[in-house]
Short mmCIF file of N, CA and C in Angstrom, two decimals:
data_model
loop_
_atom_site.label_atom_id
_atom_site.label_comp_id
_atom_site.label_asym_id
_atom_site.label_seq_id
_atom_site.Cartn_x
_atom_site.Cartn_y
_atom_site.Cartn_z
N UNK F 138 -53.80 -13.57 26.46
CA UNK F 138 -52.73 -14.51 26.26
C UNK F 138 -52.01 -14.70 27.61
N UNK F 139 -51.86 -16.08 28.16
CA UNK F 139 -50.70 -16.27 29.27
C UNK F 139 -49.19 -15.47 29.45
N UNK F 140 -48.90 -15.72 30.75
CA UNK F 140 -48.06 -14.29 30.73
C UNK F 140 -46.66 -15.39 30.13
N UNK F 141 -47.17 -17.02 30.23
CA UNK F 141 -46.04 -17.51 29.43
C UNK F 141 -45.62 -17.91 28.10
N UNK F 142 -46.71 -17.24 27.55
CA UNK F 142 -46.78 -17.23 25.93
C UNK F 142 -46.44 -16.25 25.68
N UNK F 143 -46.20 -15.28 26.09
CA UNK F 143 -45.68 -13.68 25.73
C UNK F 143 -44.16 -13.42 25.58
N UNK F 144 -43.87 -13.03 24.13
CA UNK F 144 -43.21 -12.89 23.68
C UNK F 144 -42.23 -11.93 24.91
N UNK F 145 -40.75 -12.21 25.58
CA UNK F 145 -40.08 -11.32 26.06
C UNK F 145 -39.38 -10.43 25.23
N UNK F 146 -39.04 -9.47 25.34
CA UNK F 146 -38.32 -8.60 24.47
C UNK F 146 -36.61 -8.95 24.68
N UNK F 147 -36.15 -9.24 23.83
CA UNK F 147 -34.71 -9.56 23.92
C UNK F 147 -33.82 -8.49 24.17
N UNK F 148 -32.74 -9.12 25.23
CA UNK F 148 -31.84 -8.21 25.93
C UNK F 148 -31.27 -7.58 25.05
N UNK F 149 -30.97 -5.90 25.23
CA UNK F 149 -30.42 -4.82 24.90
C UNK F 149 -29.02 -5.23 25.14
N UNK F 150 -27.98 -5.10 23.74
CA UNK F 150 -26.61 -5.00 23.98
C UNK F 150 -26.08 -4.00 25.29
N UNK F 151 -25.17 -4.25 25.61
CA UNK F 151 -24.79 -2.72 26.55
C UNK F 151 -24.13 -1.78 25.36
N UNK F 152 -24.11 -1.14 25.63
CA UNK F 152 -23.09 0.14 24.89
C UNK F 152 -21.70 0.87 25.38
N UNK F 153 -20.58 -0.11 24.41
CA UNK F 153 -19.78 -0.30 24.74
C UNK F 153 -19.31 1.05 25.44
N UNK F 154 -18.71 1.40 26.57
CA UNK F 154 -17.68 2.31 27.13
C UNK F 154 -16.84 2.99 26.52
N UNK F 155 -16.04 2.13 25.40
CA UNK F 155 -14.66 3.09 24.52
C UNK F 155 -15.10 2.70 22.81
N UNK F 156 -14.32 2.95 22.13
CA UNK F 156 -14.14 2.71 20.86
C UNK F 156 -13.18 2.57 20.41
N UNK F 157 -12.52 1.29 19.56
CA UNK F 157 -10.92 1.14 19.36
C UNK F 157 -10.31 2.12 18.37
N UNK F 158 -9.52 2.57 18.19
CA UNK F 158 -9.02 3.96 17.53
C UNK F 158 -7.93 3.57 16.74
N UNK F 159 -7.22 2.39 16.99
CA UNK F 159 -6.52 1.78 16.11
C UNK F 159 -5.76 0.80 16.66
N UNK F 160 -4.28 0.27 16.22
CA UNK F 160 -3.27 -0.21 16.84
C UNK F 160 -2.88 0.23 17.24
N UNK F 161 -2.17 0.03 18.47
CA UNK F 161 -1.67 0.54 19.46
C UNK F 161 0.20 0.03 19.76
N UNK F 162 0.02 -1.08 20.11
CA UNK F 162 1.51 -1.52 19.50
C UNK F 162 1.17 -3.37 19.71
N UNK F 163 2.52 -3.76 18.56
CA UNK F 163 2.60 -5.27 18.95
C UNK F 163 4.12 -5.22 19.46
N UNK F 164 3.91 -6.68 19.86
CA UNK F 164 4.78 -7.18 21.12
C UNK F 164 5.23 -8.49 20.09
N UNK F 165 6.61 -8.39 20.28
CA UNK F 165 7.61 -9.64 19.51
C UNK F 165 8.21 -10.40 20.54
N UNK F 166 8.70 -11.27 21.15
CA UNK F 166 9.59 -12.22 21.81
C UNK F 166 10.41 -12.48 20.86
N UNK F 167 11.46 -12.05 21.38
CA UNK F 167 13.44 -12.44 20.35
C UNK F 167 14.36 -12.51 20.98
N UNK F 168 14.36 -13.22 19.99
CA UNK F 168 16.53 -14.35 20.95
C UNK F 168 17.34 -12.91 20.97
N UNK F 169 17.74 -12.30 19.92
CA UNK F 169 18.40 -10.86 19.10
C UNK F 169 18.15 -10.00 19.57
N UNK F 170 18.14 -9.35 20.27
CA UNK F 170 17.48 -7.73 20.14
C UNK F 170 17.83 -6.73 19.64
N UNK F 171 19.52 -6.78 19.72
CA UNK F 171 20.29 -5.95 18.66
C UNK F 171 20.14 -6.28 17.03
N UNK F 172 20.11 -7.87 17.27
CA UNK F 172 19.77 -7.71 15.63
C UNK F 172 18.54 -7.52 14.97
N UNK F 173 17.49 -7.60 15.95
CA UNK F 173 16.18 -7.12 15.40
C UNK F 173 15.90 -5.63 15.70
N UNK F 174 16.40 -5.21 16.44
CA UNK F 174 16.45 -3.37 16.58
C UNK F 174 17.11 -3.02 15.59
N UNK F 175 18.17 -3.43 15.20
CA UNK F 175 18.96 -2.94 13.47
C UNK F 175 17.89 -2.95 12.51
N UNK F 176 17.31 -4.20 12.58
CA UNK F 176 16.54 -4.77 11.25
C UNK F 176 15.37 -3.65 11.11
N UNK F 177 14.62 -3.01 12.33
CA UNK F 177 13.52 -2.55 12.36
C UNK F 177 13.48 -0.59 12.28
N UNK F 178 14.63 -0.83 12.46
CA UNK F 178 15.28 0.48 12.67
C UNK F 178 16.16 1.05 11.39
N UNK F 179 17.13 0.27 11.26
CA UNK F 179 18.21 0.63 10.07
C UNK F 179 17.55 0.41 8.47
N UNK F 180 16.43 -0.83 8.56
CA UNK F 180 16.22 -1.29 7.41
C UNK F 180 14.38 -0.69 6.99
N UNK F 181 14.27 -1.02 8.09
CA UNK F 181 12.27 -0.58 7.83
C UNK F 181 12.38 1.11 8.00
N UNK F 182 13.23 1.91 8.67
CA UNK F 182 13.44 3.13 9.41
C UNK F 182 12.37 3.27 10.44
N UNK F 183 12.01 2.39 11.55
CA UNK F 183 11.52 2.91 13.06
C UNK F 183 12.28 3.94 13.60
N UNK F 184 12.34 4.31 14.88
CA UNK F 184 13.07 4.68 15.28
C UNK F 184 13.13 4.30 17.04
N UNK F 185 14.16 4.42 17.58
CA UNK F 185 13.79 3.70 19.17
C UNK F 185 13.49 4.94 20.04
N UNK F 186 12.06 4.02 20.53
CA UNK F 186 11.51 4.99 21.52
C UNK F 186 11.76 5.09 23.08
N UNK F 187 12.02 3.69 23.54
CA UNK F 187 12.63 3.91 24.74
C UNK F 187 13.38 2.34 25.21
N UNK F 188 14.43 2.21 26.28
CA UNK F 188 14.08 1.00 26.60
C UNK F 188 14.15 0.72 28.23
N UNK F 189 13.80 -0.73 28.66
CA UNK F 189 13.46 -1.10 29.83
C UNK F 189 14.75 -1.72 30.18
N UNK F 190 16.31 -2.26 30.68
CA UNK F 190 16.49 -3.14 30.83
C UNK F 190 16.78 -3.83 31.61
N UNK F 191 15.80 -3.62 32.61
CA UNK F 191 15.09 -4.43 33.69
C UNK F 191 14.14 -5.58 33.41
N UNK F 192 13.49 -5.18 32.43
CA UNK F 192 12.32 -5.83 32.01
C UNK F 192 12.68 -6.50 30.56
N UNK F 193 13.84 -5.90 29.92
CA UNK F 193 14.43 -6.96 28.81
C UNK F 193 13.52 -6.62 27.43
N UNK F 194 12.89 -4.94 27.40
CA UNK F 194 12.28 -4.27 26.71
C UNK F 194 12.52 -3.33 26.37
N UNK F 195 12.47 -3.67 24.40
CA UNK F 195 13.14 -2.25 23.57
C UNK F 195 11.66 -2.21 22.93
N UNK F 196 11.57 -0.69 22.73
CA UNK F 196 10.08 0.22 22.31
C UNK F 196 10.56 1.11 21.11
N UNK F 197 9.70 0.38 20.29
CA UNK F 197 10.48 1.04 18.75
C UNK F 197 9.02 1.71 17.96
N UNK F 198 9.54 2.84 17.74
CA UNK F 198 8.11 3.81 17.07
C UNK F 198 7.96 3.38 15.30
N UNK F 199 6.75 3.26 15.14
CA UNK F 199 6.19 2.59 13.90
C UNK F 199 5.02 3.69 13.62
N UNK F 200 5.17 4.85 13.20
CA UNK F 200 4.79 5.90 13.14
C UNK F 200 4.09 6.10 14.10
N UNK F 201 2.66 5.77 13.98
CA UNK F 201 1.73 6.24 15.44
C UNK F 201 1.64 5.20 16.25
N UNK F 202 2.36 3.93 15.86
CA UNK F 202 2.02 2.73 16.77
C UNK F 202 3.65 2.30 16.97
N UNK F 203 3.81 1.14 18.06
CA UNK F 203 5.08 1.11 18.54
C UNK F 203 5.37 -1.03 18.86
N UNK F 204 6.22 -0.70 18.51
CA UNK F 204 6.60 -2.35 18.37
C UNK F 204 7.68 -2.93 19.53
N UNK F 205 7.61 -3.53 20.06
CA UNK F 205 7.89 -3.97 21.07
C UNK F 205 8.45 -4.87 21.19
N UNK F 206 9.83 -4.95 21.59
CA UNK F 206 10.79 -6.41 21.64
C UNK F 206 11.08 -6.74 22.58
N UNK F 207 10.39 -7.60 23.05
CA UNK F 207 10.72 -8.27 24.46
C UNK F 207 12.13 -9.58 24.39
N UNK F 208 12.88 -9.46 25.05
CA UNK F 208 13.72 -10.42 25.27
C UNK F 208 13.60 -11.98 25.74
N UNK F 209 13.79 -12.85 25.25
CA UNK F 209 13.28 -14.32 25.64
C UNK F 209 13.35 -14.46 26.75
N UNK F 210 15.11 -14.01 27.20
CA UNK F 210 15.55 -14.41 28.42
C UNK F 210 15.10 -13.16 29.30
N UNK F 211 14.47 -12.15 29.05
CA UNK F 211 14.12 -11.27 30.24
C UNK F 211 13.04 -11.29 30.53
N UNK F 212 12.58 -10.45 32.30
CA UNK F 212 11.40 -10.74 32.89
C UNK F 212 10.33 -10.94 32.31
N UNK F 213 9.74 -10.32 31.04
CA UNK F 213 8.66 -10.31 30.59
C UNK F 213 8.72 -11.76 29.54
N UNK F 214 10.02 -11.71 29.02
CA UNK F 214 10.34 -12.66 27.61
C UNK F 214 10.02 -14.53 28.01
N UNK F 215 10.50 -14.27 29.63
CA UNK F 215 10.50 -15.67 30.09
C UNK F 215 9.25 -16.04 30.45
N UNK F 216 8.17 -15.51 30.38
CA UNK F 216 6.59 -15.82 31.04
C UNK F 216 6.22 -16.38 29.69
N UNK F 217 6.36 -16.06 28.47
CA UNK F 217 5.98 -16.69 27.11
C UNK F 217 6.67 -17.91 26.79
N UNK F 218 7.52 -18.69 27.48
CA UNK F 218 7.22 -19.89 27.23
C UNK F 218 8.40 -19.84 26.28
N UNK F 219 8.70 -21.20 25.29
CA UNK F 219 9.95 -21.31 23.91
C UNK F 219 10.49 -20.14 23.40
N UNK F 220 11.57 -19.85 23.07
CA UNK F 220 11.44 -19.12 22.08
C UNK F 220 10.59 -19.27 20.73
N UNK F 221 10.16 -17.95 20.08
CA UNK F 221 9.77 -18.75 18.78
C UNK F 221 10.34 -19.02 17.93
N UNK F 222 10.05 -19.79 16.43
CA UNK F 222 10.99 -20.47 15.86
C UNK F 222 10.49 -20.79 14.57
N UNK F 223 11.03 -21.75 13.53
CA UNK F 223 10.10 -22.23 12.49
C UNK F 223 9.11 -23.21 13.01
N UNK F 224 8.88 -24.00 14.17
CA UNK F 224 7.69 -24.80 14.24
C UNK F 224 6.75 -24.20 15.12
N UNK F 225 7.10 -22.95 15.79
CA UNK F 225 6.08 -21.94 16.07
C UNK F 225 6.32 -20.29 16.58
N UNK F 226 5.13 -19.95 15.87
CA UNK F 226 5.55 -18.26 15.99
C UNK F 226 4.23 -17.91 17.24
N UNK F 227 4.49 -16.16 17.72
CA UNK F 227 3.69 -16.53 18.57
C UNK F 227 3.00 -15.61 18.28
N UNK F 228 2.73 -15.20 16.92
CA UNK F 228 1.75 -14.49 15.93
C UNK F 228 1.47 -14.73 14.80
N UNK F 229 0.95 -14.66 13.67
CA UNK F 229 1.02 -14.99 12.39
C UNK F 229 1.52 -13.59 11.51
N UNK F 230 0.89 -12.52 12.03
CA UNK F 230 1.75 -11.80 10.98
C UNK F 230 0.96 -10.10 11.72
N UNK F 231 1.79 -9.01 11.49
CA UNK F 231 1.39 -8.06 11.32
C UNK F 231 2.00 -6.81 10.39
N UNK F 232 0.62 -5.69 9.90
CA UNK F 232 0.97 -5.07 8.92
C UNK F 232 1.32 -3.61 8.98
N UNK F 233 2.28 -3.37 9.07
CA UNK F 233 2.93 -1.87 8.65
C UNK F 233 2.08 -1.00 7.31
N UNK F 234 1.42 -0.31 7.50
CA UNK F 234 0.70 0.84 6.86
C UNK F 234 2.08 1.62 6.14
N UNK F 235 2.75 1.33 4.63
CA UNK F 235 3.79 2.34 4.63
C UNK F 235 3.63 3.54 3.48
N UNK F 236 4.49 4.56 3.69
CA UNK F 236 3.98 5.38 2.31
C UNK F 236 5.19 5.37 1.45
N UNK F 237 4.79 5.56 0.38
CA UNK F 237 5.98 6.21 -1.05
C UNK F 237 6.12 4.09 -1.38
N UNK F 238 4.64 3.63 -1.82
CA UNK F 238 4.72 2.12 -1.72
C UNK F 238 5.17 2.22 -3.45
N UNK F 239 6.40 1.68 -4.03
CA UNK F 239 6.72 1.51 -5.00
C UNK F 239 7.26 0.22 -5.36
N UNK F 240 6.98 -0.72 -5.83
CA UNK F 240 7.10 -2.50 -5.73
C UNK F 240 8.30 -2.49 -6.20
N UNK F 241 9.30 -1.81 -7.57
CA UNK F 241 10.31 -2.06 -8.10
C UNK F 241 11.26 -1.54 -6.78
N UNK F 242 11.48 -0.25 -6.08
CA UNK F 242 11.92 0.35 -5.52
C UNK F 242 11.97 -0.63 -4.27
N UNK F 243 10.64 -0.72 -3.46
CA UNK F 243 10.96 -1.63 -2.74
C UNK F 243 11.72 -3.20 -2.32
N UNK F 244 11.74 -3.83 -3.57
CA UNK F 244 11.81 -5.14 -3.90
C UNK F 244 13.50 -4.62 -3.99
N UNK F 245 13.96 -3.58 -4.33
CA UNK F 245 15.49 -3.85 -4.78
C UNK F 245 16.19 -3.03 -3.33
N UNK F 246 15.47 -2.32 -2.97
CA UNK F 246 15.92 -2.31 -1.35
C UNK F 246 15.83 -3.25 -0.46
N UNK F 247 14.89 -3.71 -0.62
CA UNK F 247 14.44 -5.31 0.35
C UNK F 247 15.92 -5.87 0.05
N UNK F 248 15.85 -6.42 -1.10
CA UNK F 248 16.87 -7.36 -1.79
C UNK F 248 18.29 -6.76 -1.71
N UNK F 249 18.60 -5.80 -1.38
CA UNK F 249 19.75 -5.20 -1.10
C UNK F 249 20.57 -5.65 0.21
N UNK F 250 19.26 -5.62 1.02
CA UNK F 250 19.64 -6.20 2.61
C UNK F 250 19.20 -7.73 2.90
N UNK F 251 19.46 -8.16 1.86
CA UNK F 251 19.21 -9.28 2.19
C UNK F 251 18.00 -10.02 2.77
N UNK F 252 16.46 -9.29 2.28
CA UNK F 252 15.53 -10.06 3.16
C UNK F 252 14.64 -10.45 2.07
N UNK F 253 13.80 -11.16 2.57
CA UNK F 253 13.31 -12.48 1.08
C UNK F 253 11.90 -11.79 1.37
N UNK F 254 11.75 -11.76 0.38
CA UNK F 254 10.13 -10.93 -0.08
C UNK F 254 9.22 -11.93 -0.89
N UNK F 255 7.96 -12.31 -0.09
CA UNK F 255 7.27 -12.80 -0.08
C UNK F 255 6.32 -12.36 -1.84
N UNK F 256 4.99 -13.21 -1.63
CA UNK F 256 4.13 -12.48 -2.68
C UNK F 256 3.43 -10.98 -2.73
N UNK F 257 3.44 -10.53 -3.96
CA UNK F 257 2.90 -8.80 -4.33
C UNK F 257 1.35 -9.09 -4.02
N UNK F 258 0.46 -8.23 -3.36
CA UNK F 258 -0.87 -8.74 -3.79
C UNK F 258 -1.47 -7.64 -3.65
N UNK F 259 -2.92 -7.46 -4.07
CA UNK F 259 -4.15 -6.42 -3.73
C UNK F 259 -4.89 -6.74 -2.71
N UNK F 260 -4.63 -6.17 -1.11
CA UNK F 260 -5.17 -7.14 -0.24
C UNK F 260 -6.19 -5.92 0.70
N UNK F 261 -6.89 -6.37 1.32
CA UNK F 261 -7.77 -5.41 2.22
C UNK F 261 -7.47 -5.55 4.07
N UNK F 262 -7.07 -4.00 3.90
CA UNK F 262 -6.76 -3.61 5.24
C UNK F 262 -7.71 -2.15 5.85
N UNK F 263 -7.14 -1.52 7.22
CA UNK F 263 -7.80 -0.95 7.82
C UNK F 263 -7.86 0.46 7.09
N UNK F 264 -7.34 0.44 6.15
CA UNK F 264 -7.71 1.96 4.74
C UNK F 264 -8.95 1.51 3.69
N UNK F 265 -8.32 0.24 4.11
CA UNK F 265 -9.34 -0.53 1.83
C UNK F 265 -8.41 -1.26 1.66
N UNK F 266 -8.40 -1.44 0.39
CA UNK F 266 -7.94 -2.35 -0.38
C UNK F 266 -6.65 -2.07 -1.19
N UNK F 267 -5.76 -2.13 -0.66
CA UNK F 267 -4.42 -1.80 -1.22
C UNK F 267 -3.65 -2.60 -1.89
N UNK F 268 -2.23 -2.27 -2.26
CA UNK F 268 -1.35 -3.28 -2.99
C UNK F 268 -0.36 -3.46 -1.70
N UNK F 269 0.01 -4.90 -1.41
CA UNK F 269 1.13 -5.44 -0.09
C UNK F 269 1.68 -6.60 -0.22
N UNK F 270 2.90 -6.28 0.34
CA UNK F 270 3.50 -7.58 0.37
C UNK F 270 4.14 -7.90 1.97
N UNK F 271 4.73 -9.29 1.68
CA UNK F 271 5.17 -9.92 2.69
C UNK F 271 6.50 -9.70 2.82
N UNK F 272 7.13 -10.16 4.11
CA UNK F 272 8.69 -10.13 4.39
C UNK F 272 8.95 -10.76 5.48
N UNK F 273 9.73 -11.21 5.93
CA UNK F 273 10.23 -11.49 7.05
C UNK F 273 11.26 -10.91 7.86
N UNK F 274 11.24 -11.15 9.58
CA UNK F 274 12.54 -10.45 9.98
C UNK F 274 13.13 -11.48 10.36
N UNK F 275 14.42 -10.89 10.89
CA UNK F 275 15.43 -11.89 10.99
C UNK F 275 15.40 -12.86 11.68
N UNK F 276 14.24 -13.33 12.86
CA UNK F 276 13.70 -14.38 13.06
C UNK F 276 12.22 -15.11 13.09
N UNK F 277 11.99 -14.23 11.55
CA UNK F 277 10.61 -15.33 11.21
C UNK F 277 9.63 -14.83 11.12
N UNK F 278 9.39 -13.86 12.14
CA UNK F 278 8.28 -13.43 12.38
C UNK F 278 7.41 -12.47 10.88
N UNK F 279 6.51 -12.80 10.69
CA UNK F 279 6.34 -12.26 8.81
C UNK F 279 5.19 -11.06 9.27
N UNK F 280 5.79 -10.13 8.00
CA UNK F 280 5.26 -8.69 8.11
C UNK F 280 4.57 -7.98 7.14
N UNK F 281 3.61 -7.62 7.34
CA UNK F 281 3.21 -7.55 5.76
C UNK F 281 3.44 -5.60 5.70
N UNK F 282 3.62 -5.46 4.39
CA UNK F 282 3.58 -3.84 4.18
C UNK F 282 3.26 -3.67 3.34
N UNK F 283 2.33 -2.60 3.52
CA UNK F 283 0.83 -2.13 2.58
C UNK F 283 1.24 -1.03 2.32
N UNK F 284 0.95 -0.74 0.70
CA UNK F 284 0.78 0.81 0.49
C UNK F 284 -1.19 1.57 0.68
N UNK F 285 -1.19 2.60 -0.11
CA UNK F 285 -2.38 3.35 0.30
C UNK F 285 -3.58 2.79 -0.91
N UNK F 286 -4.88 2.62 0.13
CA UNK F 286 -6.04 1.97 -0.71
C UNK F 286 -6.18 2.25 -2.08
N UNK F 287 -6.59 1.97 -3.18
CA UNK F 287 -6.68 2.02 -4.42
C UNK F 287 -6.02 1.84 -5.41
N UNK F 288 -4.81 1.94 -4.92
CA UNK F 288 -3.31 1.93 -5.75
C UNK F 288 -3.35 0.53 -6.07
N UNK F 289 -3.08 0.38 -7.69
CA UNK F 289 -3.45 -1.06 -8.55
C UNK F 289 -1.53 -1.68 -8.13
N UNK F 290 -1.36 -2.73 -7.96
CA UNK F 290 0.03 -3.16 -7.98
C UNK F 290 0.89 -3.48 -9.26
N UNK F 291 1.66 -2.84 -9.55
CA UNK F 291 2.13 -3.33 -11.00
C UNK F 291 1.58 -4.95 -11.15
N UNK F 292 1.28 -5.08 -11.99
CA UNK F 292 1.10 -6.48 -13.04
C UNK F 292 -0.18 -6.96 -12.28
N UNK F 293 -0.89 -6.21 -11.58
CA UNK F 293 -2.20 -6.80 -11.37
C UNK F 293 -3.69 -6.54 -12.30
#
């Protein structure tokens, strides 16, 4: 057979260098920072891990991962462009892994502080398939919080 009829053997992936191990942290842009450090802190219970304010950066611990509030108007906040807003966010959503997930309990704490709670659902995340819902913080940005895989959600 010609050496140009011969089947080449198709290129070998490389093998990747690292392996992702999880989240690590997300990054918010906010007008607030005091009022979203309350919100994330007083109401979700984070706790603050450090801050920059040079750089217009508060570092808030989310058990093993860490959330990050960058300031609009500071060095880092001003390279992203608008603030965000209702005609654009500059994420769609991320999810807090939480424990002791109880929907009545939660829903009347949520609702205590005033934050509007989205739909209950059975949704699949980086455990399985859990029961979670939505929320928002005080500017928009929507959060979802999951309890632990298998757990049926009331009324599902």
């Amino acid at each position: 057979m010609p050496a140009s009829l011969r089947q080449s053997k198709p290129p070998q992936p490389l093998k990747s260098p690292f392996a992702v191990l999880g989240l690590d942290h997300v990054v918010l842009r906010v007008s607030n920072t005091a009022g979203m450090t309350a919100f994330y802190c007083e109401i979700l219970g984070c706790t603050l891990e450090r801050t920059n304010e040079k750089m217009g950066l508060i570092q808030l611990r989310a058990g093993s991962c860490l959330i990050d509030l960058v300031d609009i108007k500071g060095k880092i906040g001003r390279g992203g462009g608008a603030a965000p807003g209702k005609e654009g966010r500059n994420m769609d959503h991320f999810c807090l892994r939480i424990d002791g997930f109880d929907e009545a309990a939660l829903r009347a704490y949520l609702t205590g502080h005033n934050v509007q709670i989205g739909e209950m659902g059975n949704r699949y995340g980086a455990e399985g398939t859990g029961p979670s819902l939505y929320i928002n913080d005080p500017e928009g940005n929507l959060l979802e919080l999951k309890g632990p895989p298998g757990m049926i959600p009331e009324g599902a």
